[in-house]
Short mmCIF file of C-alpha atoms in Angstrom, two decimals:
data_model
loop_
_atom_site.label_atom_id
_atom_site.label_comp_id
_atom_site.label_asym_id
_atom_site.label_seq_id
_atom_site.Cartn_x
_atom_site.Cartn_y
_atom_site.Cartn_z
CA UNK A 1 36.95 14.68 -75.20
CA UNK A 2 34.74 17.21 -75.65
CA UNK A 3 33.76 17.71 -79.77
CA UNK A 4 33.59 21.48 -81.23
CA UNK A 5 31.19 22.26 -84.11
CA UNK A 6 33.14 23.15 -87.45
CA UNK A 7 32.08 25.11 -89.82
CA UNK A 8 31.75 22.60 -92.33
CA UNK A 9 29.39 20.25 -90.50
CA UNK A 10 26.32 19.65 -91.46
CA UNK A 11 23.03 21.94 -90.25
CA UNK A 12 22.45 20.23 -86.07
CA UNK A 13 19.46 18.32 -86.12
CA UNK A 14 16.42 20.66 -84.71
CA UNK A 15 15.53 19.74 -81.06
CA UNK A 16 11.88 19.99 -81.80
CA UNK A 17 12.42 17.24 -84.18
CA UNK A 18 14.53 15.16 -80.85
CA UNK A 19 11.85 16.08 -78.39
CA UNK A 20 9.33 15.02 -80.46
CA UNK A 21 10.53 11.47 -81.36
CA UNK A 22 10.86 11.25 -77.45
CA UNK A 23 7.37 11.97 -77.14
CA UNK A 24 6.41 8.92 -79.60
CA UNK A 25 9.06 7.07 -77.56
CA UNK A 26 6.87 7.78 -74.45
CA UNK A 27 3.35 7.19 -76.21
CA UNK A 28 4.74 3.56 -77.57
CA UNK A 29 5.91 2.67 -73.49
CA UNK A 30 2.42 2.93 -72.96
CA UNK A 31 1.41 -0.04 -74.81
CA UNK A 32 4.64 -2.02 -73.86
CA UNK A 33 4.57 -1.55 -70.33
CA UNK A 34 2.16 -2.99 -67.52
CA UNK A 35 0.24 0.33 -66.08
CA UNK A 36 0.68 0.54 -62.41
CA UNK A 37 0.50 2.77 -59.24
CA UNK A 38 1.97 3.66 -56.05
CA UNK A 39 -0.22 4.71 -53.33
CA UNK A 40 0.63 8.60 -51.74
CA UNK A 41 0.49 10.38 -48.42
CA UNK A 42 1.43 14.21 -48.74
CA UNK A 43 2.99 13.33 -51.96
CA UNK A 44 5.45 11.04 -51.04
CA UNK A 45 5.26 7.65 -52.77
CA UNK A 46 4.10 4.88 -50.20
CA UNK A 47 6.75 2.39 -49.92
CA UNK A 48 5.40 -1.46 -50.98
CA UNK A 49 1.99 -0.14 -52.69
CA UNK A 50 2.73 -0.57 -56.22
CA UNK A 51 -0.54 -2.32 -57.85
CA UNK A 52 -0.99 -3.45 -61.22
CA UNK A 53 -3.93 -1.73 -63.41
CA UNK A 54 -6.01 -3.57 -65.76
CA UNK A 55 -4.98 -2.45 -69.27
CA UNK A 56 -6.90 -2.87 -72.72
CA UNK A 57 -4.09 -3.02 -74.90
CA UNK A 58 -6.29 -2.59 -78.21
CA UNK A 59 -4.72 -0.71 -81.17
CA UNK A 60 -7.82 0.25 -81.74
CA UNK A 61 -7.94 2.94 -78.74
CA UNK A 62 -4.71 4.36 -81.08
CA UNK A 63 -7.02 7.33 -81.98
CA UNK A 64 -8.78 7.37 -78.84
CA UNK A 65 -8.71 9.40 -75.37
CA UNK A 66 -7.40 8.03 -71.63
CA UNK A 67 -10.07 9.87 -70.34
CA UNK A 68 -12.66 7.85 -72.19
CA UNK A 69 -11.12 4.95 -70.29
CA UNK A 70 -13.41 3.23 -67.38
CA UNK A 71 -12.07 3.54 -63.87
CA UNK A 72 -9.67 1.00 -62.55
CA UNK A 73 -8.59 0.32 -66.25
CA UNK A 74 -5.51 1.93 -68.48
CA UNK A 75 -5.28 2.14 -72.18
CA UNK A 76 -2.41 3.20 -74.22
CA UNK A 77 -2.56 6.82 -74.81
CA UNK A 78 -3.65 7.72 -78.84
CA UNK A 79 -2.92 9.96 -81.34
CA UNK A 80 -5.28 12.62 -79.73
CA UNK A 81 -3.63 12.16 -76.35
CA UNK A 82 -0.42 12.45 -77.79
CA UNK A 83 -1.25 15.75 -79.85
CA UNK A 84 -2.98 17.00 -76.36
CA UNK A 85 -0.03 16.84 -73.93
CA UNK A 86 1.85 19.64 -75.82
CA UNK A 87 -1.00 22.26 -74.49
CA UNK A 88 -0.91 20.85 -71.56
CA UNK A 89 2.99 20.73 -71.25
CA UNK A 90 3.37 24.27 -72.48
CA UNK A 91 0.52 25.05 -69.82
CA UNK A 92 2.38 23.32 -67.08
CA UNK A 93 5.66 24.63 -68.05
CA UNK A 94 3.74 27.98 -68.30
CA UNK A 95 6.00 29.46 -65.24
CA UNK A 96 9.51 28.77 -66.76
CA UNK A 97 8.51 29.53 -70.14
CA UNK A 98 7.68 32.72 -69.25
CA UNK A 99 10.74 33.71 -67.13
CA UNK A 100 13.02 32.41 -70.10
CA UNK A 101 11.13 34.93 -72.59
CA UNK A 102 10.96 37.65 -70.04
CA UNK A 103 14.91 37.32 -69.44
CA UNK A 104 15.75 37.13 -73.01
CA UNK A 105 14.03 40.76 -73.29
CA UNK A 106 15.76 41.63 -70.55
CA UNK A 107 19.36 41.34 -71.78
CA UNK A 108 17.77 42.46 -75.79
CA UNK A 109 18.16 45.83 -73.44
CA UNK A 110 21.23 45.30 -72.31
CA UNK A 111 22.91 44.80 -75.23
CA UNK A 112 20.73 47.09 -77.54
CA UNK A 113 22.52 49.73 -74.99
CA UNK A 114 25.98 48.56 -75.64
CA UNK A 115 26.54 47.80 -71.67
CA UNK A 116 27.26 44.32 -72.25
CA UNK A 117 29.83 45.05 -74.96
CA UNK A 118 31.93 48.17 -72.60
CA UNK A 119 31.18 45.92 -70.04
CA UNK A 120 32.95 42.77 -71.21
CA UNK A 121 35.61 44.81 -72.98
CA UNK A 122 37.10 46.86 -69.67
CA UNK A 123 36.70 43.23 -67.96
CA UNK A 124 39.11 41.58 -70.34
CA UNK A 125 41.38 44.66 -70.32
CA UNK A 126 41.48 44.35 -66.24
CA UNK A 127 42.80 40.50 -66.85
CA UNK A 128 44.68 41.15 -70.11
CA UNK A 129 43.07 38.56 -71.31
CA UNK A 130 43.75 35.92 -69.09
CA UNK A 131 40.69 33.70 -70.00
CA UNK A 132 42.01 30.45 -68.23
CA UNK A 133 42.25 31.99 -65.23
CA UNK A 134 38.47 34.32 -65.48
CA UNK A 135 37.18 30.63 -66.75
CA UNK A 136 38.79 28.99 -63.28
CA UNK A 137 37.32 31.86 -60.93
CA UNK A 138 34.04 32.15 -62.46
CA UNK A 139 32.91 28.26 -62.64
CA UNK A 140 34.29 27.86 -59.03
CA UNK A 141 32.06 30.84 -58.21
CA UNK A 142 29.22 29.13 -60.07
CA UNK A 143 29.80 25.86 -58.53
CA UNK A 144 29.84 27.34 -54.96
CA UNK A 145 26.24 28.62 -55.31
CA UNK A 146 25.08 25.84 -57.00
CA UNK A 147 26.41 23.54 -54.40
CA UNK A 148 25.52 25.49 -51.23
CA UNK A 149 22.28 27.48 -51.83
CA UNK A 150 21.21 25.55 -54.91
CA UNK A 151 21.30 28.35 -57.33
CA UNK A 152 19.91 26.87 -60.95
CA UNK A 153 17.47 28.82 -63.00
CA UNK A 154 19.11 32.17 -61.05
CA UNK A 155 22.36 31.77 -63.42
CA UNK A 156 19.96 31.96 -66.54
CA UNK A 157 20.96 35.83 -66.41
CA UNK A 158 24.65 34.71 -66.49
CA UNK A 159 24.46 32.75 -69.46
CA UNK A 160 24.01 35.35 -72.09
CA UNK A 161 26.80 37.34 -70.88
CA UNK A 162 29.20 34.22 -70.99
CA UNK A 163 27.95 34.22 -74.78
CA UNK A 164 28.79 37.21 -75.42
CA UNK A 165 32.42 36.67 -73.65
CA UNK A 166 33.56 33.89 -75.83
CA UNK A 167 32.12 35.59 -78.69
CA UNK A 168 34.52 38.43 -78.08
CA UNK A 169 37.39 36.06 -78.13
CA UNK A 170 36.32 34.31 -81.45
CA UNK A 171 34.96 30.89 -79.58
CA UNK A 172 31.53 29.41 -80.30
CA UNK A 173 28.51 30.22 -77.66
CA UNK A 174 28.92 26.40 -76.68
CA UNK A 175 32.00 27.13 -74.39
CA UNK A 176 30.06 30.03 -72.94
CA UNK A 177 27.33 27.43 -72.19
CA UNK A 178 29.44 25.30 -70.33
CA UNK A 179 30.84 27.51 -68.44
CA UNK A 180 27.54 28.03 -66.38
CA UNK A 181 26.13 24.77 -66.95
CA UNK A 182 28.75 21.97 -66.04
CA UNK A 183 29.63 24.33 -63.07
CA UNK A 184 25.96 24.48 -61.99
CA UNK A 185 25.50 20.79 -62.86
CA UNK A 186 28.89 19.85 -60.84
CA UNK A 187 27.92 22.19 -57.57
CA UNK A 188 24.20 19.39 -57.97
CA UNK A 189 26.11 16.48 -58.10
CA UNK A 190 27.03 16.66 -54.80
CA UNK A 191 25.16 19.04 -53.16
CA UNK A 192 27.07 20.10 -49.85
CA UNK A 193 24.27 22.17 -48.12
CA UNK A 194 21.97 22.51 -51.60
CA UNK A 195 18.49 22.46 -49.65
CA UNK A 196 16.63 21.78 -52.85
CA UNK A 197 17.46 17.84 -52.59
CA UNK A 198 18.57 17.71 -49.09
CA UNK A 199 15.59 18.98 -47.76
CA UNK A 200 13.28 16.21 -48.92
CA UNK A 201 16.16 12.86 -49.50
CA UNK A 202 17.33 13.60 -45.70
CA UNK A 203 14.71 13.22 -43.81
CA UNK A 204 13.10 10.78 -45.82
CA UNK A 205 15.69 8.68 -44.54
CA UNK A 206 15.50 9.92 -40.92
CA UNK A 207 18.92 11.56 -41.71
CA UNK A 208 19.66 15.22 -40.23
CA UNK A 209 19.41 17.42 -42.91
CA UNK A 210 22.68 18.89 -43.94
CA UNK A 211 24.23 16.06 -42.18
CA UNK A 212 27.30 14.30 -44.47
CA UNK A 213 28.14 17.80 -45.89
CA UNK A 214 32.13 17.37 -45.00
CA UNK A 215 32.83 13.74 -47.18
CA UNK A 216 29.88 15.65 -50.07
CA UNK A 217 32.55 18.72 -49.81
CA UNK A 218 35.02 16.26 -50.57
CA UNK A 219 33.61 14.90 -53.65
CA UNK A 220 32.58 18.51 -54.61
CA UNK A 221 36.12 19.65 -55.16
CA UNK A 222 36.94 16.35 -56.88
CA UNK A 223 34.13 16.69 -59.98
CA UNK A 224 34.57 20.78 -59.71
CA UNK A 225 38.57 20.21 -60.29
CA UNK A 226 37.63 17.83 -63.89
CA UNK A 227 35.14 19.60 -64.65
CA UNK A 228 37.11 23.03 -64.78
CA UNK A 229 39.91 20.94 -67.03
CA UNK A 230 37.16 19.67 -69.02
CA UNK A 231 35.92 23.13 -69.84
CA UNK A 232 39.31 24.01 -70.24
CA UNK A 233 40.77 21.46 -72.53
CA UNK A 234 37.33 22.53 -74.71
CA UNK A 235 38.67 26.00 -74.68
CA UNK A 236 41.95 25.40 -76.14
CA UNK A 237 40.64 23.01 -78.63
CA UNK A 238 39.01 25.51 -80.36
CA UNK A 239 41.95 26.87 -81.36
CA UNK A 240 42.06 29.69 -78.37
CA UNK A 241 45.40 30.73 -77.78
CA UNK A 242 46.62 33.01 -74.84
CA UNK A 243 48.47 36.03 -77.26
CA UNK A 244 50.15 39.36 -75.66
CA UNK A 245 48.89 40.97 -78.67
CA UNK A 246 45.53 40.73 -77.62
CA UNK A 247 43.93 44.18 -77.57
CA UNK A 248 40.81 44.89 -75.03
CA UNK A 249 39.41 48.65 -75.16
CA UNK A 250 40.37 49.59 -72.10
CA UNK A 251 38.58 53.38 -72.15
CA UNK A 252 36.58 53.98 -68.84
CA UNK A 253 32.72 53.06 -69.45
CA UNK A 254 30.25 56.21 -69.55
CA UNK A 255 28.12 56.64 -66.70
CA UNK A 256 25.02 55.30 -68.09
CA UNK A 257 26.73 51.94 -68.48
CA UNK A 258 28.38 52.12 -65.16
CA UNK A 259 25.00 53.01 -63.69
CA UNK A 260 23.34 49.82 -66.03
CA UNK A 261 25.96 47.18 -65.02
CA UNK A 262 25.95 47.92 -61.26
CA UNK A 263 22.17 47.52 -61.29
CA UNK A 264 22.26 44.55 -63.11
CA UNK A 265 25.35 43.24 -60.26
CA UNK A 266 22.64 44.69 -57.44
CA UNK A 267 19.76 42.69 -59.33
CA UNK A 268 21.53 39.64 -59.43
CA UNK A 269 22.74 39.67 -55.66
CA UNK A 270 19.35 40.63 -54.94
CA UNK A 271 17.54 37.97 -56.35
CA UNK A 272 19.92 35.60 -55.00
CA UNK A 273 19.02 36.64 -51.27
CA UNK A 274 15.13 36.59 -52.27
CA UNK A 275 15.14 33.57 -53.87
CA UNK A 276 16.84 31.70 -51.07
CA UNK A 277 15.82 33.53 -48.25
CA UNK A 278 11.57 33.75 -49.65
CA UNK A 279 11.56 30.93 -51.56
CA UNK A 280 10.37 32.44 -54.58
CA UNK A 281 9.37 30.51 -57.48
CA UNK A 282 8.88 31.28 -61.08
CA UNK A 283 6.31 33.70 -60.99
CA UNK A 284 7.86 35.76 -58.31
CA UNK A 285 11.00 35.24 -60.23
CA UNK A 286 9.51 36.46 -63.57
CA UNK A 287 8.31 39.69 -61.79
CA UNK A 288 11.50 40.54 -60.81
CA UNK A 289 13.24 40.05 -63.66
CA UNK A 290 10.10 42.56 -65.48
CA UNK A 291 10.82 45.64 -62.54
CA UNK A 292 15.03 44.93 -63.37
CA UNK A 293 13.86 45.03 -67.60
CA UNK A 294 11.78 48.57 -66.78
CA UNK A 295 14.90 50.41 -64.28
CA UNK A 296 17.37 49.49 -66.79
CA UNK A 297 15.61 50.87 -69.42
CA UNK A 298 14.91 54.10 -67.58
CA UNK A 299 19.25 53.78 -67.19
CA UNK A 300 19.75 53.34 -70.60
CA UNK A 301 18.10 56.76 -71.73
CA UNK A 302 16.83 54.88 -75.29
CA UNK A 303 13.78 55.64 -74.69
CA UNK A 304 9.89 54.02 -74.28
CA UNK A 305 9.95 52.80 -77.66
CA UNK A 306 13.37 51.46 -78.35
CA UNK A 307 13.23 50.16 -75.12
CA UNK A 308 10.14 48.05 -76.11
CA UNK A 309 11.77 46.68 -79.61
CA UNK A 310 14.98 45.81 -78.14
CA UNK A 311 12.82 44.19 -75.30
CA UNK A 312 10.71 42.61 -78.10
CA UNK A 313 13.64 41.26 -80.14
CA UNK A 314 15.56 39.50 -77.20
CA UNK A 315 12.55 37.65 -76.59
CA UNK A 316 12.40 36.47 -80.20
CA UNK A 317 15.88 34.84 -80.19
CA UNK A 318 14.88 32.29 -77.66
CA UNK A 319 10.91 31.92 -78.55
CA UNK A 320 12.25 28.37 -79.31
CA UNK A 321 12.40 27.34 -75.54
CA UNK A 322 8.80 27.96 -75.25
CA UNK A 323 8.21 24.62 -77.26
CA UNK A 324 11.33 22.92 -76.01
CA UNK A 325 10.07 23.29 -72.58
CA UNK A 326 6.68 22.73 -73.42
CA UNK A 327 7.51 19.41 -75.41
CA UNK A 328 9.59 18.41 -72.55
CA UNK A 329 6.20 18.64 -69.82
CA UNK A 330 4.17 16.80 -72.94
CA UNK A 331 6.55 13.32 -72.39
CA UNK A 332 6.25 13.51 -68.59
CA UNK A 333 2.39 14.16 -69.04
CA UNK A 334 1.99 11.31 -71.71
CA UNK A 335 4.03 8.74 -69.27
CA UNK A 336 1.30 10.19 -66.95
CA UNK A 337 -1.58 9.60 -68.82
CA UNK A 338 -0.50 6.06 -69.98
CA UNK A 339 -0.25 5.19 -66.26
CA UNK A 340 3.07 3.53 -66.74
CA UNK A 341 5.60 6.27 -64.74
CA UNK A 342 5.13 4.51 -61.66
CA UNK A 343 5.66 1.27 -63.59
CA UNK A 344 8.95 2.02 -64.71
CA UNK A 345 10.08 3.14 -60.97
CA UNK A 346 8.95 -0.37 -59.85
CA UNK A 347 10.93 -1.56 -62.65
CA UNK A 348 13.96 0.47 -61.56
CA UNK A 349 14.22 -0.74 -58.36
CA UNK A 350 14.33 -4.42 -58.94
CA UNK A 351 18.64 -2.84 -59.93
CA UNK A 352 18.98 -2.63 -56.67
CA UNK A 353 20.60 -5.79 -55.03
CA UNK A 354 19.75 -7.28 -51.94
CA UNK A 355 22.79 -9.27 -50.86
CA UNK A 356 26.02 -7.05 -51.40
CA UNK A 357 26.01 -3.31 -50.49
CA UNK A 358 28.45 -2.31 -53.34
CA UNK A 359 26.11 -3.78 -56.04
CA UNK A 360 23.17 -2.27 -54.19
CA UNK A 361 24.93 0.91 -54.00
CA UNK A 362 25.61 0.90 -57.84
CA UNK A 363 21.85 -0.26 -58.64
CA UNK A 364 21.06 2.82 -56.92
CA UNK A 365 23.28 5.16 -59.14
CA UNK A 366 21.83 3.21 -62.31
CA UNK A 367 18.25 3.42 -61.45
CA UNK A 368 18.17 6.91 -60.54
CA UNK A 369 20.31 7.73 -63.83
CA UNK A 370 17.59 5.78 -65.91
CA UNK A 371 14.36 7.47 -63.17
CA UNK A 372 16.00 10.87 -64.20
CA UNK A 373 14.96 10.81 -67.68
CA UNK A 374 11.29 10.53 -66.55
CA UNK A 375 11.23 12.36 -63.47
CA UNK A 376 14.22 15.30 -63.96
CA UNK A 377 12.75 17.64 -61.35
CA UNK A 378 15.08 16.72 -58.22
CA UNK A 379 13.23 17.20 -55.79
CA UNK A 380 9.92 15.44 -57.45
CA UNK A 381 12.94 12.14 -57.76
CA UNK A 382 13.77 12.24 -54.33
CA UNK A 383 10.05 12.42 -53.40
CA UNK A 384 8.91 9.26 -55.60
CA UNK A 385 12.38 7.36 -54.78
CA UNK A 386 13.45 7.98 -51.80
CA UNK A 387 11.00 6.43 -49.74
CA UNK A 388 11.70 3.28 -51.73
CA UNK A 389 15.39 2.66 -52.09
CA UNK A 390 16.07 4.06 -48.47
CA UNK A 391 14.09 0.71 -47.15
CA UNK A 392 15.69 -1.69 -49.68
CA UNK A 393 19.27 0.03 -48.90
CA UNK A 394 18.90 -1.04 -45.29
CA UNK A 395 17.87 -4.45 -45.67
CA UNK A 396 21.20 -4.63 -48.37
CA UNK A 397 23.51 -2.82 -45.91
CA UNK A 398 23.75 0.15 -47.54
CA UNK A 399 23.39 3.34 -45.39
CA UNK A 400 20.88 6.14 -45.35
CA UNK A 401 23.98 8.82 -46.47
CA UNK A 402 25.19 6.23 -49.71
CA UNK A 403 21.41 6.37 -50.77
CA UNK A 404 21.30 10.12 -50.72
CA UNK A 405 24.87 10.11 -52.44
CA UNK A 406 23.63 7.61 -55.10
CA UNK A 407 20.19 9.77 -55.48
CA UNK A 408 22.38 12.97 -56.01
CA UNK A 409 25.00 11.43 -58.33
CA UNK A 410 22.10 9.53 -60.60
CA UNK A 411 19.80 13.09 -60.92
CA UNK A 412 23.02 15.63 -61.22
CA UNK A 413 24.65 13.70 -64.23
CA UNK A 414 21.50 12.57 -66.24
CA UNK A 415 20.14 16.56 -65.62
CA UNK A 416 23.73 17.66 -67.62
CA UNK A 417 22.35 15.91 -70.73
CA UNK A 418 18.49 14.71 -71.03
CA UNK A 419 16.38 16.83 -73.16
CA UNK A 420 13.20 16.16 -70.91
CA UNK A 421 14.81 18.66 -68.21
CA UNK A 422 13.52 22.24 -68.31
CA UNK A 423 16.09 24.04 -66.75
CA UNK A 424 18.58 22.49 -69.48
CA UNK A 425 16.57 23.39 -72.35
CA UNK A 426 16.05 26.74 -70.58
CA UNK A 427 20.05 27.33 -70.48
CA UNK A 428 20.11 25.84 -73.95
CA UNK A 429 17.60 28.39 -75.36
CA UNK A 430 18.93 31.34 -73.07
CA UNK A 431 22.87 30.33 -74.87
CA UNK A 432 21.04 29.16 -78.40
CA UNK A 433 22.75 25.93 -78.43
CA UNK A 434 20.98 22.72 -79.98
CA UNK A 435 20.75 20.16 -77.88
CA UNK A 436 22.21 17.69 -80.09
CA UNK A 437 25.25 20.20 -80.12
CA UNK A 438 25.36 19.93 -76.36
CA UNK A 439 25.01 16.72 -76.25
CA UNK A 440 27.86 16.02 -78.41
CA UNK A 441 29.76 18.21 -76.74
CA UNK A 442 28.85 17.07 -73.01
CA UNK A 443 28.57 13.16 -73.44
CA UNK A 444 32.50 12.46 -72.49
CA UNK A 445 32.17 14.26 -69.42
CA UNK A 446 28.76 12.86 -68.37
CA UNK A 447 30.90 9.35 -69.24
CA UNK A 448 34.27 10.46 -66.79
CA UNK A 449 31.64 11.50 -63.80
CA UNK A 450 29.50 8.92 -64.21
CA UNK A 451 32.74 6.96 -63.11
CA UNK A 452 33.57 8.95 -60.97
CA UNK A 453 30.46 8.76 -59.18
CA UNK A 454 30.97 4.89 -58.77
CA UNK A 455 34.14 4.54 -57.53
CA UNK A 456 32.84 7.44 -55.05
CA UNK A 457 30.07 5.27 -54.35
CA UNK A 458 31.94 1.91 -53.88
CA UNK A 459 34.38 4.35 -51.92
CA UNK A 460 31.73 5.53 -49.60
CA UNK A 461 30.85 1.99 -48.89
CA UNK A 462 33.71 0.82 -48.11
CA UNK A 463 34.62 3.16 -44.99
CA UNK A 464 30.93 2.59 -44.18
CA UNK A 465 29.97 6.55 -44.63
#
């Protein structure tokens, strides 16, 4: 069950340090593994084109450059390459980085004007402190978006108000965390209408998109009802106990912090219809989130230049997910650069059996747990897998819907814990939680879904869905 920080353990281990032994990890594949490649058309991985690339295996290229490498021949990446793909990762992660920092200022506002704090306060008066049941409604909430409009990096303004919730009641930021995250991560795993996945796995497979959403609903309220009792059972185990003598301030809020919270309630519904209905992306998104900092200043009456410090010191308490993120791009880069990503998909999908639909089904669920790691943008894994293990799932009598299940079930539960996925170390950095902390704290629930997720698998197979 899950496993609470006391104060008495030792200091967690920096993430930087984790990320960047998973970066060697990555640079040593290189020389391990055969480099390969997959032909493309429109980005989509051509099934049954994997070739093998020449590769000079030399330790003496261990200082050397890829890009000094001749054409039609791989080398290892070197200690240059290695020190390279950090730029480059913080470059490519340049987008999300930037959002992160931008909504840490953001909320450095927000509490700077004491809205947060009235706002929290008259909340927990209204419930009389009836935390299981706020917890309950608010993940289902969660979930719901997650799982039907595929709301992610959107609940990054959530998070630091569920921090500052649990901190009110005396419970560590991680509970706050998981609030958001397991019930974002749960409304992924299966995905009822989510069009980020659906939109490219479906019709990879010639499958209507959308299509299977009642048996996904299904297995939606199943991981959403442990997942709740997870968080739950976490709560109480901090020592959390539901007292009458719990006292809330219930005074009515002033009108500048009525006028602040109802903007930020209009931002968030806002960006919610904008995101889904325009498609915006991170640098829309970042905008947005700059033109909600600058009206809530104006709100909060501080003033140009307090407005600016408090904007200045939110950003500073999660500065660290600039190199998290960045770090996590360099190991996807390096993988890149090695030649060896496609490699280890090839790899991956020699799991899948050819002679009994329930093992094929479960080689599915393994190799896209393991593909996750490497690849934990979902819809870049259905775009490389997909076209792949939709072919070898017919030929093994598994259908089109079970490899979509599989694909969702493998990327949702590995995306709750890797440290190579930016929106985690986004949340992470937005909460500041370690990610060994999460990790800790997460791995027995990543265990129970994981399964979960085969017996819904074997499940699925069996009334041929």
């Amino acid at each position: 069950m899950p496993s609470l920080p006391a104060a008495s353990q030792a200091k967690p281990r920096n993430p930087i340090v984790v990320l960047l032994f998973i970066l060697l990890i990555a640079a040593a594949l290189t020389y391990v593994l055969d480099s390969g490649s997959y032909q493309r058309a429109n980005g989509l991985v051509v099934p049954d084109s994997y070739q093998t690339i020449d590769k000079d295996r030399s330790v003496l290229h261990i200082l050397g450059s890829v890009k000094n490498a001749p054409a039609q021949q791989a080398r290892p990446v070197g200690a240059v390459d290695i020190l390279m793909a950090i730029p480059q990762g913080l470059q490519r992660g340049g987008g999300l980085i930037f959002m992160v920092l931008v909504i840490g200022g953001m909320f450095g506002i927000l509490n700077a004007s004491g809205a947060v704090d009235a706002g929290l306060e008259r909340v927990l008066s209204m419930v009389r402190g009836n935390v299981y049941g706020l917890v309950i409604f608010l993940m289902t909430i969660f979930a719901l978006g997650s799982t039907f409009l595929g709301l992610a990096s959107e609940y990054l303004l959530i998070i630091p108000l569920m921090v500052e919730l649990v901190r009110r009641l005396d419970m560590p930021p991680l509970i706050g965390l998981a609030i958001v995250t397991v019930a974002v991560k749960v409304g992924y795993l299966s995905s009822v209408t989510n069009p980020l996945p659906l939109t490219i796995a479906q019709p990879l497979l010639g499958l209507p998109v959308f299509s299977g959403a009642g048996m996904r609903a299904v297995f939606f309220v199943c991981f959403l009802v442990v997942g709740v009792l997870f968080v739950l059972y976490a709560i109480r185990k901090t020592g959390f106990k539901q007292q009458e003598d719990l006292v809330f301030n219930s005074a009515k809020l002033s009108l500048r912090h009525v006028l602040m919270l109802l903007t930020l309630s209009v931002g968030v519904a806002g960006l919610v219809y904008a995101s889904t209905t325009w498609q915006w992306h991170n640098p829309q998104l970042t905008a947005y989130y700059l033109g909600l900092s600058m009206l809530l200043s104006l709100i909060s009456g501080m003033g140009a230049s307090a407005a600016a410090d408090a904007f200045v010191s939110g950003m500073k308490k999660i500065l660290l997910a600039a190199i998290l993120i960045g770090l996590a791009m360099a190991i996807a880069i390096t993988l890149e650069n090695g030649q060896v990503l496609d490699s280890v998909v090839h790899g991956l999908v020699s799991l899948v059996g050819k002679d009994n639909p329930y093992f094929a089904a479960m080689g599915m669920f393994f190799s896209q747990l393991l593909l996750d790691v490497m690849i934990p943008s979902t819809s870049g894994q259905a775009a490389v897998s997909m076209p792949i293990l939709g072919p070898m799932g017919q030929l093994a009598g598994v259908s089109g819907q079970n490899t979509v299940l599989a694909f969702l079930f493998g990327n949702g539960i590995t995306n709750m814990i890797t440290p190579t996925s930016g929106t985690l170390l986004a949340y992470l950095a937005t909460a500041q939680v370690g990610w060994t902390q999460w990790a800790r704290f997460v791995a027995p629930l990543v265990a129970i879904f994981a399964l979960m997720a085969c017996i819904m698998l074997m499940f699925a197979v069996y009334i041929g869905f």
